[in-house]
mmCIF file of C-alpha atoms in Angstrom:
data_model
loop_
_atom_site.group_PDB
_atom_site.id
_atom_site.type_symbol
_atom_site.label_atom_id
_atom_site.label_comp_id
_atom_site.label_asym_id
_atom_site.label_seq_id
_atom_site.Cartn_x
_atom_site.Cartn_y
_atom_site.Cartn_z
ATOM 1 C CA MET A 1 0.000 0.000 0.000
ATOM 2 C CA GLU A 2 1.208 3.475 -0.861
ATOM 3 C CA ARG A 3 2.139 5.307 2.315
ATOM 4 C CA THR A 4 3.133 8.641 0.790
ATOM 5 C CA ALA A 5 1.291 11.391 -1.062
ATOM 6 C CA LEU A 6 2.549 14.058 -3.442
ATOM 7 C CA ILE A 7 0.975 17.269 -2.203
ATOM 8 C CA PHE A 8 1.546 20.960 -2.840
ATOM 9 C CA ASN A 9 0.007 22.590 0.228
ATOM 10 C CA VAL A 10 -1.714 22.032 3.546
ATOM 11 C CA GLN A 11 -4.080 24.841 4.490
ATOM 12 C CA LYS A 12 -5.353 25.138 8.030
ATOM 13 C CA TYR A 13 -8.476 26.895 9.316
ATOM 14 C CA SER A 14 -10.415 26.575 6.057
ATOM 15 C CA ILE A 15 -14.126 27.422 6.306
ATOM 16 C CA TYR A 16 -15.138 27.074 2.638
ATOM 17 C CA ASP A 17 -14.364 23.408 2.038
ATOM 18 C CA GLY A 18 -16.930 21.512 4.064
ATOM 19 C CA PRO A 19 -18.606 22.053 7.434
ATOM 20 C CA GLY A 20 -16.823 23.707 10.341
ATOM 21 C CA VAL A 21 -13.138 24.507 10.569
ATOM 22 C CA ARG A 22 -11.104 22.200 8.356
ATOM 23 C CA THR A 23 -7.595 21.307 7.323
ATOM 24 C CA LEU A 24 -7.336 21.149 3.532
ATOM 25 C CA VAL A 25 -4.724 18.818 2.022
ATOM 26 C CA PHE A 26 -3.956 19.694 -1.601
ATOM 27 C CA PHE A 27 -2.963 16.671 -3.704
ATOM 28 C CA LYS A 28 -0.842 17.270 -6.794
ATOM 29 C CA GLY A 29 -1.990 16.004 -10.157
ATOM 30 C CA CYS A 30 -5.289 16.318 -12.015
ATOM 31 C CA PRO A 31 -6.657 14.675 -15.177
ATOM 32 C CA LEU A 32 -8.601 17.831 -16.096
ATOM 33 C CA ARG A 33 -7.217 21.010 -17.628
ATOM 34 C CA CYS A 34 -9.883 23.559 -16.783
ATOM 35 C CA LYS A 35 -9.161 26.832 -18.544
ATOM 36 C CA TRP A 36 -10.004 28.829 -15.403
ATOM 37 C CA CYS A 37 -8.166 26.609 -12.891
ATOM 38 C CA SER A 38 -7.116 28.721 -9.895
ATOM 39 C CA ASN A 39 -4.397 26.204 -8.936
ATOM 40 C CA PRO A 40 -2.513 25.541 -12.175
ATOM 41 C CA GLU A 41 0.407 24.253 -10.117
ATOM 42 C CA SER A 42 -1.886 21.399 -9.056
ATOM 43 C CA GLN A 43 -2.306 19.906 -12.509
ATOM 44 C CA SER A 44 1.036 18.221 -13.146
ATOM 45 C CA ARG A 45 1.933 15.095 -11.193
ATOM 46 C CA SER A 46 5.554 16.233 -10.885
ATOM 47 C CA TYR A 47 7.668 18.905 -9.232
ATOM 48 C CA GLN A 48 7.501 22.341 -10.848
ATOM 49 C CA VAL A 49 9.463 25.584 -10.711
ATOM 50 C CA MET A 50 7.541 28.798 -10.077
ATOM 51 C CA LEU A 51 9.447 32.042 -10.689
ATOM 52 C CA MET A 52 8.334 35.409 -9.340
ATOM 53 C CA ARG A 53 10.019 37.664 -11.880
ATOM 54 C CA ASN A 54 9.190 40.802 -9.916
ATOM 55 C CA LEU A 55 11.522 39.519 -7.184
ATOM 56 C CA CYS A 56 14.224 37.972 -9.348
ATOM 57 C CA ASN A 57 17.426 40.021 -9.536
ATOM 58 C CA ASP A 58 19.042 37.760 -12.171
ATOM 59 C CA THR A 59 22.147 36.920 -10.140
ATOM 60 C CA GLY A 60 22.265 33.404 -11.573
ATOM 61 C CA ALA A 61 22.893 31.926 -8.139
ATOM 62 C CA CYS A 62 20.435 29.154 -8.949
ATOM 63 C CA ILE A 63 22.308 28.007 -12.059
ATOM 64 C CA SER A 64 25.318 26.404 -10.406
ATOM 65 C CA VAL A 65 23.335 24.537 -7.750
ATOM 66 C CA CYS A 66 20.708 22.933 -10.018
ATOM 67 C CA PRO A 67 21.804 19.323 -10.680
ATOM 68 C CA VAL A 68 19.669 18.976 -13.822
ATOM 69 C CA GLY A 69 20.363 22.338 -15.456
ATOM 70 C CA ILE A 70 16.909 23.871 -15.380
ATOM 71 C CA HIS A 71 18.089 27.439 -14.762
ATOM 72 C CA SER A 72 20.034 29.728 -17.085
ATOM 73 C CA LEU A 73 20.431 33.354 -18.133
ATOM 74 C CA ASP A 74 19.222 34.370 -21.565
ATOM 75 C CA GLU A 75 21.053 36.612 -24.027
ATOM 76 C CA SER A 76 19.868 39.716 -22.209
ATOM 77 C CA GLY A 77 21.064 38.430 -18.851
ATOM 78 C CA LYS A 78 17.571 37.629 -17.578
ATOM 79 C CA HIS A 79 16.686 34.471 -15.721
ATOM 80 C CA ALA A 80 15.294 31.664 -17.866
ATOM 81 C CA PHE A 81 14.365 28.111 -17.064
ATOM 82 C CA SER A 82 13.839 25.051 -19.198
ATOM 83 C CA LYS A 83 10.291 23.853 -19.802
ATOM 84 C CA THR A 84 11.489 20.475 -21.042
ATOM 85 C CA THR A 85 13.860 19.479 -18.234
ATOM 86 C CA GLU A 86 11.987 17.903 -15.326
ATOM 87 C CA CYS A 87 12.537 19.306 -11.848
ATOM 88 C CA ILE A 88 13.611 16.643 -9.323
ATOM 89 C CA GLY A 89 12.438 18.616 -6.283
ATOM 90 C CA CYS A 90 15.797 19.013 -4.556
ATOM 91 C CA ARG A 91 14.975 22.662 -3.727
ATOM 92 C CA LEU A 92 18.608 23.757 -3.931
ATOM 93 C CA CYS A 93 17.650 26.675 -6.186
ATOM 94 C CA GLU A 94 14.810 27.691 -3.888
ATOM 95 C CA ASN A 95 17.113 27.689 -0.863
ATOM 96 C CA THR A 96 19.941 29.455 -2.698
ATOM 97 C CA CYS A 97 17.988 32.281 -4.338
ATOM 98 C CA PRO A 98 18.957 35.503 -2.487
ATOM 99 C CA SER A 99 15.682 37.252 -3.348
ATOM 100 C CA ARG A 100 13.370 34.282 -2.666
ATOM 101 C CA ALA A 101 12.057 34.505 -6.214
ATOM 102 C CA ILE A 102 11.905 30.733 -6.745
ATOM 103 C CA ALA A 103 9.394 28.291 -5.314
ATOM 104 C CA ILE A 104 9.404 24.569 -5.975
ATOM 105 C CA VAL A 105 5.900 23.122 -6.029
ATOM 106 C CA GLY A 106 5.397 19.595 -4.738
ATOM 107 C CA GLN A 107 6.300 17.708 -1.580
ATOM 108 C CA VAL A 108 6.261 14.008 -0.827
ATOM 109 C CA LYS A 109 4.734 13.451 2.598
ATOM 110 C CA THR A 110 4.080 10.235 4.436
ATOM 111 C CA ILE A 111 0.579 9.595 5.730
ATOM 112 C CA SER A 112 1.921 9.772 9.290
ATOM 113 C CA GLU A 113 3.490 13.192 8.579
ATOM 114 C CA LEU A 114 0.176 14.484 7.248
ATOM 115 C CA MET A 115 -1.716 13.035 10.193
ATOM 116 C CA ALA A 116 0.653 14.775 12.613
ATOM 117 C CA VAL A 117 -0.281 18.134 11.041
ATOM 118 C CA ILE A 118 -3.967 17.240 10.938
ATOM 119 C CA GLU A 119 -4.053 16.183 14.592
ATOM 120 C CA GLN A 120 -2.747 19.590 15.691
ATOM 121 C CA ASP A 121 -6.178 21.138 15.195
ATOM 122 C CA ARG A 122 -8.408 18.412 16.606
ATOM 123 C CA PHE A 123 -9.866 20.904 19.103
ATOM 124 C CA PHE A 124 -11.122 23.107 16.264
ATOM 125 C CA TYR A 125 -12.677 20.151 14.440
ATOM 126 C CA GLU A 126 -14.504 18.976 17.541
ATOM 127 C CA SER A 127 -15.714 22.427 18.570
ATOM 128 C CA SER A 128 -16.909 23.451 15.092
ATOM 129 C CA GLY A 129 -18.020 20.179 13.517
ATOM 130 C CA GLY A 130 -15.096 20.368 11.130
ATOM 131 C CA GLY A 131 -12.435 17.962 9.965
ATOM 132 C CA VAL A 132 -10.204 17.224 6.997
ATOM 133 C CA THR A 133 -10.866 17.879 3.313
ATOM 134 C CA LEU A 134 -8.840 16.365 0.492
ATOM 135 C CA GLY A 135 -8.457 18.776 -2.409
ATOM 136 C CA GLY A 136 -6.118 19.401 -5.283
ATOM 137 C CA GLY A 137 -5.624 18.890 -8.089
ATOM 138 C CA GLU A 138 -7.614 15.718 -7.858
ATOM 139 C CA ALA A 139 -6.954 13.541 -4.817
ATOM 140 C CA LEU A 140 -8.477 10.506 -6.551
ATOM 141 C CA ALA A 141 -5.663 10.682 -9.111
ATOM 142 C CA GLN A 142 -3.565 9.301 -6.212
ATOM 143 C CA PRO A 143 -6.148 6.737 -5.087
ATOM 144 C CA GLU A 144 -4.038 4.635 -2.719
ATOM 145 C CA ALA A 145 -2.596 7.682 -0.976
ATOM 146 C CA ALA A 146 -6.024 9.292 -0.702
ATOM 147 C CA LEU A 147 -7.571 6.110 0.680
ATOM 148 C CA ASN A 148 -4.804 5.641 3.242
ATOM 149 C CA LEU A 149 -5.152 9.203 4.487
ATOM 150 C CA LEU A 150 -8.936 8.937 4.654
ATOM 151 C CA MET A 151 -8.728 5.638 6.544
ATOM 152 C CA SER A 152 -6.258 7.161 9.009
ATOM 153 C CA CYS A 153 -8.601 10.102 9.600
ATOM 154 C CA LYS A 154 -11.589 7.824 10.165
ATOM 155 C CA LYS A 155 -9.567 5.656 12.560
ATOM 156 C CA ALA A 156 -8.720 8.828 14.495
ATOM 157 C CA GLY A 157 -12.378 9.878 14.591
ATOM 158 C CA ILE A 158 -11.893 12.876 12.282
ATOM 159 C CA ASN A 159 -14.630 13.944 9.843
ATOM 160 C CA THR A 160 -13.634 13.639 6.179
ATOM 161 C CA ALA A 161 -14.603 15.411 2.974
ATOM 162 C CA ILE A 162 -13.225 15.456 -0.541
ATOM 163 C CA GLU A 163 -13.351 18.039 -3.306
ATOM 164 C CA THR A 164 -13.508 16.072 -6.519
ATOM 165 C CA THR A 165 -14.001 16.435 -10.235
ATOM 166 C CA GLY A 166 -15.562 12.970 -10.201
ATOM 167 C CA PHE A 167 -13.340 11.956 -13.117
ATOM 168 C CA THR A 168 -12.218 8.561 -11.849
ATOM 169 C CA SER A 169 -13.213 4.933 -12.224
ATOM 170 C CA LEU A 170 -16.273 3.649 -10.394
ATOM 171 C CA GLU A 171 -14.017 1.039 -8.781
ATOM 172 C CA ILE A 172 -11.856 3.746 -7.164
ATOM 173 C CA LEU A 173 -14.916 5.749 -6.148
ATOM 174 C CA GLN A 174 -16.467 2.740 -4.452
ATOM 175 C CA LYS A 175 -13.262 2.030 -2.522
ATOM 176 C CA VAL A 176 -12.965 5.521 -1.057
ATOM 177 C CA ALA A 177 -16.668 6.271 -0.564
ATOM 178 C CA GLU A 178 -16.947 4.359 2.712
ATOM 179 C CA CYS A 179 -14.299 6.630 4.248
ATOM 180 C CA ILE A 180 -15.788 9.949 3.096
ATOM 181 C CA ASP A 181 -18.415 11.817 5.103
ATOM 182 C CA LEU A 182 -19.078 14.411 2.388
ATOM 183 C CA PHE A 183 -18.354 14.653 -1.320
ATOM 184 C CA LEU A 184 -17.963 18.201 -2.661
ATOM 185 C CA TYR A 185 -18.638 17.244 -6.250
ATOM 186 C CA ASP A 186 -18.117 19.496 -9.274
ATOM 187 C CA ILE A 187 -20.527 19.808 -12.162
ATOM 188 C CA LYS A 188 -18.870 22.002 -14.746
ATOM 189 C CA HIS A 189 -21.155 21.497 -17.740
ATOM 190 C CA MET A 190 -23.986 19.131 -18.685
ATOM 191 C CA ASP A 191 -23.089 19.029 -22.392
ATOM 192 C CA THR A 192 -20.219 16.612 -22.931
ATOM 193 C CA GLN A 193 -18.665 18.508 -25.852
ATOM 194 C CA LYS A 194 -18.814 21.848 -24.036
ATOM 195 C CA HIS A 195 -17.352 20.108 -20.982
ATOM 196 C CA TYR A 196 -14.498 18.840 -23.139
ATOM 197 C CA GLU A 197 -13.851 22.294 -24.571
ATOM 198 C CA GLY A 198 -13.592 23.802 -21.086
ATOM 199 C CA THR A 199 -11.804 21.033 -19.213
ATOM 200 C CA GLY A 200 -10.130 18.688 -21.682
ATOM 201 C CA VAL A 201 -12.295 15.681 -20.739
ATOM 202 C CA HIS A 202 -15.827 14.502 -21.485
ATOM 203 C CA ASN A 203 -18.385 14.308 -18.697
ATOM 204 C CA GLU A 204 -20.174 10.944 -19.024
ATOM 205 C CA GLN A 205 -18.035 9.253 -16.373
ATOM 206 C CA ILE A 206 -18.408 12.240 -14.055
ATOM 207 C CA LEU A 207 -22.200 12.259 -14.247
ATOM 208 C CA ASN A 208 -22.435 8.471 -13.928
ATOM 209 C CA ASN A 209 -20.298 8.540 -10.790
ATOM 210 C CA LEU A 210 -22.377 11.340 -9.316
ATOM 211 C CA GLN A 211 -25.551 9.393 -9.979
ATOM 212 C CA TRP A 212 -24.068 6.326 -8.277
ATOM 213 C CA LEU A 213 -23.167 8.323 -5.156
ATOM 214 C CA LEU A 214 -26.620 9.881 -4.910
ATOM 215 C CA GLU A 215 -28.433 6.607 -5.489
ATOM 216 C CA ASN A 216 -26.300 4.786 -2.916
ATOM 217 C CA ARG A 217 -26.959 7.376 -0.207
ATOM 218 C CA TYR A 218 -23.520 8.946 0.087
ATOM 219 C CA ASN A 219 -23.548 12.570 1.201
ATOM 220 C CA VAL A 220 -23.008 14.883 -1.759
ATOM 221 C CA LYS A 221 -22.946 18.632 -2.143
ATOM 222 C CA VAL A 222 -22.797 19.670 -5.784
ATOM 223 C CA ARG A 223 -20.551 22.598 -6.595
ATOM 224 C CA VAL A 224 -20.739 24.567 -9.824
ATOM 225 C CA PRO A 225 -17.837 26.829 -10.806
ATOM 226 C CA LEU A 226 -19.844 29.326 -12.849
ATOM 227 C CA LEU A 227 -18.482 31.320 -15.771
ATOM 228 C CA LYS A 228 -20.535 33.707 -17.872
ATOM 229 C CA GLY A 229 -20.472 32.560 -21.465
ATOM 230 C CA PHE A 230 -19.459 29.003 -20.585
ATOM 231 C CA ASN A 231 -22.007 27.293 -18.339
ATOM 232 C CA ASP A 232 -24.475 29.979 -17.197
ATOM 233 C CA SER A 233 -27.038 29.505 -19.970
ATOM 234 C CA ASP A 234 -30.637 28.729 -19.050
ATOM 235 C CA GLU A 235 -30.393 25.538 -21.132
ATOM 236 C CA ASN A 236 -27.404 24.188 -19.201
ATOM 237 C CA LEU A 237 -28.855 25.109 -15.816
ATOM 238 C CA ILE A 238 -32.203 23.485 -16.634
ATOM 239 C CA LYS A 239 -30.445 20.268 -17.731
ATOM 240 C CA MET A 240 -28.523 20.223 -14.461
ATOM 241 C CA ALA A 241 -31.678 20.866 -12.441
ATOM 242 C CA GLU A 242 -33.497 18.058 -14.240
ATOM 243 C CA PHE A 243 -30.576 15.711 -13.594
ATOM 244 C CA LEU A 244 -30.567 16.483 -9.859
ATOM 245 C CA GLN A 245 -34.302 16.838 -9.246
ATOM 246 C CA PRO A 246 -34.941 13.108 -8.589
ATOM 247 C CA TYR A 247 -32.650 13.346 -5.561
ATOM 248 C CA LYS A 248 -33.875 16.603 -4.070
ATOM 249 C CA MET A 249 -35.749 14.896 -1.231
ATOM 250 C CA ASN A 250 -32.896 12.543 -0.376
ATOM 251 C CA LYS A 251 -31.194 13.374 2.913
ATOM 252 C CA ASN A 252 -27.803 12.633 1.370
ATOM 253 C CA PHE A 253 -28.219 15.362 -1.275
ATOM 254 C CA LYS A 254 -26.902 18.456 0.455
ATOM 255 C CA GLY A 255 -27.766 21.001 -2.215
ATOM 256 C CA ILE A 256 -25.869 23.095 -4.740
ATOM 257 C CA ASP A 257 -23.164 25.672 -4.170
ATOM 258 C CA ILE A 258 -22.701 28.138 -7.018
ATOM 259 C CA LEU A 259 -19.102 29.371 -7.140
ATOM 260 C CA PRO A 260 -18.920 32.519 -9.313
ATOM 261 C CA TYR A 261 -15.763 32.996 -11.342
ATOM 262 C CA HIS A 262 -12.897 34.805 -9.654
ATOM 263 C CA LYS A 263 -9.413 35.744 -10.803
ATOM 264 C CA LEU A 264 -7.574 34.280 -7.823
ATOM 265 C CA GLY A 265 -4.605 32.329 -9.097
ATOM 266 C CA VAL A 266 -4.150 34.155 -12.407
ATOM 267 C CA ASN A 267 -0.665 35.347 -11.392
ATOM 268 C CA LYS A 268 0.395 31.740 -10.919
ATOM 269 C CA TYR A 269 0.233 31.236 -14.681
ATOM 270 C CA ASN A 270 2.892 33.903 -15.139
ATOM 271 C CA GLN A 271 5.031 32.262 -12.470
ATOM 272 C CA LEU A 272 4.773 28.950 -14.330
ATOM 273 C CA GLU A 273 5.281 30.741 -17.673
ATOM 274 C CA ARG A 274 1.952 29.436 -18.945
ATOM 275 C CA ASP A 275 -0.790 31.214 -20.854
ATOM 276 C CA TYR A 276 -4.080 31.890 -19.071
ATOM 277 C CA LEU A 277 -6.688 30.528 -21.467
ATOM 278 C CA VAL A 278 -9.770 32.432 -20.318
ATOM 279 C CA ASP A 279 -9.826 34.959 -23.174
ATOM 280 C CA TRP A 280 -13.326 36.321 -22.546
ATOM 281 C CA ASP A 281 -15.014 38.097 -19.647
ATOM 282 C CA PRO A 282 -16.571 35.342 -17.487
ATOM 283 C CA ASN A 283 -17.626 37.613 -14.612
ATOM 284 C CA LEU A 284 -21.245 37.429 -13.521
ATOM 285 C CA SER A 285 -23.343 40.363 -12.381
ATOM 286 C CA ASP A 286 -25.712 40.230 -9.425
ATOM 287 C CA GLU A 287 -28.531 39.999 -11.956
ATOM 288 C CA ASP A 288 -26.862 36.984 -13.588
ATOM 289 C CA LEU A 289 -26.525 35.233 -10.241
ATOM 290 C CA ALA A 290 -30.122 36.007 -9.312
ATOM 291 C CA ARG A 291 -31.262 34.455 -12.605
ATOM 292 C CA VAL A 292 -29.201 31.320 -11.962
ATOM 293 C CA GLU A 293 -30.516 31.007 -8.437
ATOM 294 C CA ASN A 294 -34.122 31.462 -9.553
ATOM 295 C CA ILE A 295 -33.848 28.767 -12.230
ATOM 296 C CA LEU A 296 -32.552 26.200 -9.758
ATOM 297 C CA LYS A 297 -35.055 27.158 -7.087
ATOM 298 C CA THR A 298 -37.863 26.721 -9.613
ATOM 299 C CA TYR A 299 -36.975 23.029 -9.425
ATOM 300 C CA GLU A 300 -37.056 23.250 -5.615
ATOM 301 C CA LEU A 301 -33.343 22.556 -5.339
ATOM 302 C CA PRO A 302 -31.483 24.031 -2.346
ATOM 303 C CA VAL A 303 -28.903 26.465 -3.709
ATOM 304 C CA SER A 304 -26.373 28.893 -2.253
ATOM 305 C CA ILE A 305 -24.162 31.494 -3.941
ATOM 306 C CA ILE A 306 -20.654 31.250 -2.477
ATOM 307 C CA LYS A 307 -18.472 34.287 -3.152
ATOM 308 C CA HIS A 308 -14.778 34.299 -2.253
#
């Protein structure tokens, strides 16, 4: 059994990722490539270099310490790094940089190391009804690691939740479901081709897995990252409402959270030297959000607008 996980952050005192005060463990690696992803450093299942050019003073101190030759200076004397050479995560450049302009994304942690951090805030979980949430990336892209961490949390009596795209095999979903108190489950688009255009994958498996969870009485809260011009049309919202309506009276269906588009994370694309692919204005007005809410409530579905 895999006893380590590749993560890129552990965030304490989260209040947006499940009930109560929670510790959020960010797993690295995701099979989707959502154009609006606010954690682009989560997508690759490997170490990555992030460079804050506004801090870099181009000393070249990182060049001599990098064992694989990622760093260099270009013809103008500015820092450059290879996009084809794979970072091995040694962090020598990060530790050497005099201006702290370099960050290496990705850490291998044992399950016991993660549990030691999680256990530090047990008082807050117990007093608030909180616990641990697995996020990412996509935690189910590291299924053995995710399962081991979830099992350790359950053994310790700690509430568990997972933020998931749902893009995994039914076999993996069934294995982890018994250890998860709440699924925070994304629906990004009901039309499979539009879903593919926005995320790089089709949605049949995602919707089938969601249906299985709802029918088998696992607790699910649906979350909809909403972008104007992508998935806010009346047609898409009505299809989603019709899909979910058969479960609206089930105690395990915990409603819908609408997550309006935000620009948090856009600067990370520059730090990774990647293009940000949202080339239209996806912001929603209060009138847009009211329309969305009204459509879903017409189907008597519990819905909340969650603004960050």
